[in-house]
Structures are given as structure tokens and as C-alpha cells.
Tab-separated table of N, CA and C in Angstrom:
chain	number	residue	atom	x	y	z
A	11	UNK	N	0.836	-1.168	0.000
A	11	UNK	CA	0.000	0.000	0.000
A	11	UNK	C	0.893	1.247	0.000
A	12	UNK	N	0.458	1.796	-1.133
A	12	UNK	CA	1.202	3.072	-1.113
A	12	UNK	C	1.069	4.328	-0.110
A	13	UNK	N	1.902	4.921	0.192
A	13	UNK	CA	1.920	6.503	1.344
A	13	UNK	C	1.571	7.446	0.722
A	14	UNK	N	0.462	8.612	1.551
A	14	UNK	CA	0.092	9.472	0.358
A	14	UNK	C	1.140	10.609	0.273
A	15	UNK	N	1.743	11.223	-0.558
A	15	UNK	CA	2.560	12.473	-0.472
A	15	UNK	C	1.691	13.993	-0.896
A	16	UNK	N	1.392	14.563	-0.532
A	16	UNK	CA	0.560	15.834	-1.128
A	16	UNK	C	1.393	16.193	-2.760
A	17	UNK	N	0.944	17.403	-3.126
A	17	UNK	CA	1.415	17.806	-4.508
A	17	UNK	C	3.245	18.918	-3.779
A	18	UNK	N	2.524	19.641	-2.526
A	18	UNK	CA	3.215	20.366	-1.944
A	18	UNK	C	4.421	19.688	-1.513
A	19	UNK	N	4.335	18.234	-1.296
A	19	UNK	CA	5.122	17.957	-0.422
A	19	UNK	C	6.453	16.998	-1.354
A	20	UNK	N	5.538	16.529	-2.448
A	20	UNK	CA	6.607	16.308	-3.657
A	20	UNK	C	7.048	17.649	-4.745
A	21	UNK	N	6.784	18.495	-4.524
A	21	UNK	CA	7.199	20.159	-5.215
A	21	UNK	C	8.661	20.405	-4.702
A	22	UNK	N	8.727	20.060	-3.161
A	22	UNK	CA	9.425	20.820	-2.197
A	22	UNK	C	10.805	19.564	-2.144
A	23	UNK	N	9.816	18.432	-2.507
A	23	UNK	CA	11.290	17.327	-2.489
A	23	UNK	C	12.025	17.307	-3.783
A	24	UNK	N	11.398	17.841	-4.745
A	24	UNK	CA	11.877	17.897	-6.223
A	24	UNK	C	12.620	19.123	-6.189
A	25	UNK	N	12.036	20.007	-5.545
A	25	UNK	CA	12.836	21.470	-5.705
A	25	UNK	C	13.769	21.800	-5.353
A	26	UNK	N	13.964	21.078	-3.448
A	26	UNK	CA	15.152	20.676	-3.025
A	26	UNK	C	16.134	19.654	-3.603
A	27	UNK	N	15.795	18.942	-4.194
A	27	UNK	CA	16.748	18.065	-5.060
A	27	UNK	C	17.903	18.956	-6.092
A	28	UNK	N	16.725	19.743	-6.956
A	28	UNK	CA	17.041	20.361	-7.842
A	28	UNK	C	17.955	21.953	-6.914
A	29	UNK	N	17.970	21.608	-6.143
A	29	UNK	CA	18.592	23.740	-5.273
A	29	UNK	C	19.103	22.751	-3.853
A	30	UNK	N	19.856	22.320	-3.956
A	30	UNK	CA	20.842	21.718	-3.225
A	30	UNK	C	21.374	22.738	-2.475
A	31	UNK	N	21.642	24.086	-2.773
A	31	UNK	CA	22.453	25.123	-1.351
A	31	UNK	C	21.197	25.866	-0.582
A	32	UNK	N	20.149	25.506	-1.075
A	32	UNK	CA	18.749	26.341	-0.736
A	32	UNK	C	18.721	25.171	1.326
A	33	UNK	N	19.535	23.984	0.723
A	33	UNK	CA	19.344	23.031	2.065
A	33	UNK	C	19.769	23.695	3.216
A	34	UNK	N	21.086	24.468	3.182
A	34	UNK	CA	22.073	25.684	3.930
A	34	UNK	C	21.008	26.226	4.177
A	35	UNK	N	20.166	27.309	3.396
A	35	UNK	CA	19.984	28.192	3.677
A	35	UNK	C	18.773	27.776	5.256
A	36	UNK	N	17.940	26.827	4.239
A	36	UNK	CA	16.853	26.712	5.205
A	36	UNK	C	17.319	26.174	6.857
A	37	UNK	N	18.939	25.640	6.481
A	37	UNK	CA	19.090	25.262	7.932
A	37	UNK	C	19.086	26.713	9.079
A	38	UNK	N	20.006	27.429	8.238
A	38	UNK	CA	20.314	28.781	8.546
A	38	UNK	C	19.118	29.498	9.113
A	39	UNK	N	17.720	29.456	8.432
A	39	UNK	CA	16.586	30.269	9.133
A	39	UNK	C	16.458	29.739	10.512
A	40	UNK	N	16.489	28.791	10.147
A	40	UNK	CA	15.701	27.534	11.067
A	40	UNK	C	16.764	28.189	12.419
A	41	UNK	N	18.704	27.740	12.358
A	41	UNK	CA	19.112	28.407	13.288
A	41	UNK	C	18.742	29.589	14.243
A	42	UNK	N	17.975	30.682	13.177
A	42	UNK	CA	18.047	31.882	13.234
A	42	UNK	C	16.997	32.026	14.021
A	43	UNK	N	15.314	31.459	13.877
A	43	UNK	CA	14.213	31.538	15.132
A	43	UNK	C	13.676	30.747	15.708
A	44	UNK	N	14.469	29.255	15.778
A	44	UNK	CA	14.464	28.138	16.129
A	44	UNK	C	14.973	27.643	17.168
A	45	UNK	N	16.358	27.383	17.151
A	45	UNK	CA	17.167	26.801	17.762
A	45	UNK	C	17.989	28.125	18.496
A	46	UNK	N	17.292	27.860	19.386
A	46	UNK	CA	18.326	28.845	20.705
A	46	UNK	C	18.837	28.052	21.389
A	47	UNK	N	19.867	28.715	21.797
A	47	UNK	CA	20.966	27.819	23.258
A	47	UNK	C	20.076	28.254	24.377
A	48	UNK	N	19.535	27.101	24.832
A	48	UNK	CA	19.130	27.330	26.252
A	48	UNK	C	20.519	27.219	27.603
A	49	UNK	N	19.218	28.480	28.565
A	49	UNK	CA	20.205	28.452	29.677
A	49	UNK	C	19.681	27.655	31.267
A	50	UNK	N	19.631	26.935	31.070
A	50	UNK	CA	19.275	25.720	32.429
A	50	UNK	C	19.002	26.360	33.702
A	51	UNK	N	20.005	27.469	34.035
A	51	UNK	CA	19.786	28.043	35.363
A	51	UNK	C	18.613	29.029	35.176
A	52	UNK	N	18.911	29.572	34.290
A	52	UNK	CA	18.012	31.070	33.339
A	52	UNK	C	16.263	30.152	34.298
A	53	UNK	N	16.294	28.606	33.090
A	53	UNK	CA	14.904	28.304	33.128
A	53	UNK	C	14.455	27.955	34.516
A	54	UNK	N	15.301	27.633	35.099
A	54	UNK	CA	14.923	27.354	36.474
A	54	UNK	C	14.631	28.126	37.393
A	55	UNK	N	15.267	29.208	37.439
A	55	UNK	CA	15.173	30.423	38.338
A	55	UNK	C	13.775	31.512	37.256
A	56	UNK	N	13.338	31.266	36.426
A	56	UNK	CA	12.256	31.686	35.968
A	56	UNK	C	11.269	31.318	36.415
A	57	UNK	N	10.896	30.012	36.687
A	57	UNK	CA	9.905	28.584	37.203
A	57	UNK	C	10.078	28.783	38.525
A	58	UNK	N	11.132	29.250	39.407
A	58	UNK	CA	10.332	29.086	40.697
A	58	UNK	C	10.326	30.422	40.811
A	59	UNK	N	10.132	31.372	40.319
A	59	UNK	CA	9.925	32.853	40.234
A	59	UNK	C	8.284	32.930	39.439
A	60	UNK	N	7.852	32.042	39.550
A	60	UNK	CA	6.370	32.185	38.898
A	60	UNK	C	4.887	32.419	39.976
A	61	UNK	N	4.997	32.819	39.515
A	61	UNK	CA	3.620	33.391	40.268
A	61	UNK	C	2.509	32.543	39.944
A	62	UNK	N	1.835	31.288	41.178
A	62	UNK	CA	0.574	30.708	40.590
A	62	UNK	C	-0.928	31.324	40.115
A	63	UNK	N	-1.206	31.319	39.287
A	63	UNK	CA	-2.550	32.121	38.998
A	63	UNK	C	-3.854	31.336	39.502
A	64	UNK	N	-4.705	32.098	39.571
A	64	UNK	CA	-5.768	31.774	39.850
A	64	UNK	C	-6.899	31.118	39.475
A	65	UNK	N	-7.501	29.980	39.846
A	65	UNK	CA	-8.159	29.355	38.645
A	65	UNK	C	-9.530	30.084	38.094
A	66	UNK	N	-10.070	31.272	38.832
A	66	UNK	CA	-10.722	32.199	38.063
A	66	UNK	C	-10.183	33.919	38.655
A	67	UNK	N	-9.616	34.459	37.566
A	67	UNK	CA	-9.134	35.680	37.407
A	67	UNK	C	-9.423	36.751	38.050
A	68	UNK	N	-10.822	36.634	37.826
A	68	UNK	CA	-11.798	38.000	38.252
A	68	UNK	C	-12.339	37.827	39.407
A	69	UNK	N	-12.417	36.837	40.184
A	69	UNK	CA	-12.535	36.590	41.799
A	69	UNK	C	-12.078	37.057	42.740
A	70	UNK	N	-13.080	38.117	43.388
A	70	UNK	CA	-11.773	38.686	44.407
A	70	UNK	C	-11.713	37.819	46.181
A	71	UNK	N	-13.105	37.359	45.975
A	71	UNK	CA	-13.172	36.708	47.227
A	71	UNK	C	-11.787	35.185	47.831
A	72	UNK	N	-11.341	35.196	46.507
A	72	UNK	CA	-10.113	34.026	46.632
A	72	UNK	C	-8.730	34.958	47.265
């Protein structure tokens, strides 16, 4: 049984075939708003610096 591929999704494998440095580039975006270096202490000391919210907002009697 065959896998279905969309039209989009064989465009993009043909196109990339055919633009081989376009592979760079897209890694490059991807670097760019993707992949951040996380900072371990950063996330931790954020998380117990959190403030629990309330399970209804507008309640003042809580």
C-alpha cells in the first residue's frame, strides 16, 4: 500500500533536489528563530519565580 505524499510535499522534495544550497539556507533560518541555546539556570530560576494564577481571574473573594 502506497503513502500518500501531497502535490506540496513532492514540489518541495523535487525542488530541493534540484537547489541543493537552498538546504544551507533553510538550515540557517531555522538556526536563526528556532534553535536557541538554552540556559538551564536562566529556566529554572524563571519557574520558581512564577507566580501561581488563579483558577478564576476575576474573583476577588479568593
Amino acid at each position: 500500500m502506497a503513502m500518500y505524499e501531497s502535490e506540496h510535499t513532492r514540489f518541495m522534495r523535487e525542488w530541493l533536489a534540484q537547489h541543493p544550497q537552498e538546504v544551507g539556507e533553510q538550515k540557517k533560518g531555522r538556526a536563526l528563530w528556532w534553535d536557541k541555546p538554552q540556559d538551564l539556570a536562566e529556566t529554572e530560576r524563571l519557574a520558581q519565580a512564577r507566580v501561581p494564577v488563579k483558577p478564576y481571574y476575576y474573583d476577588t473573594n479568593h
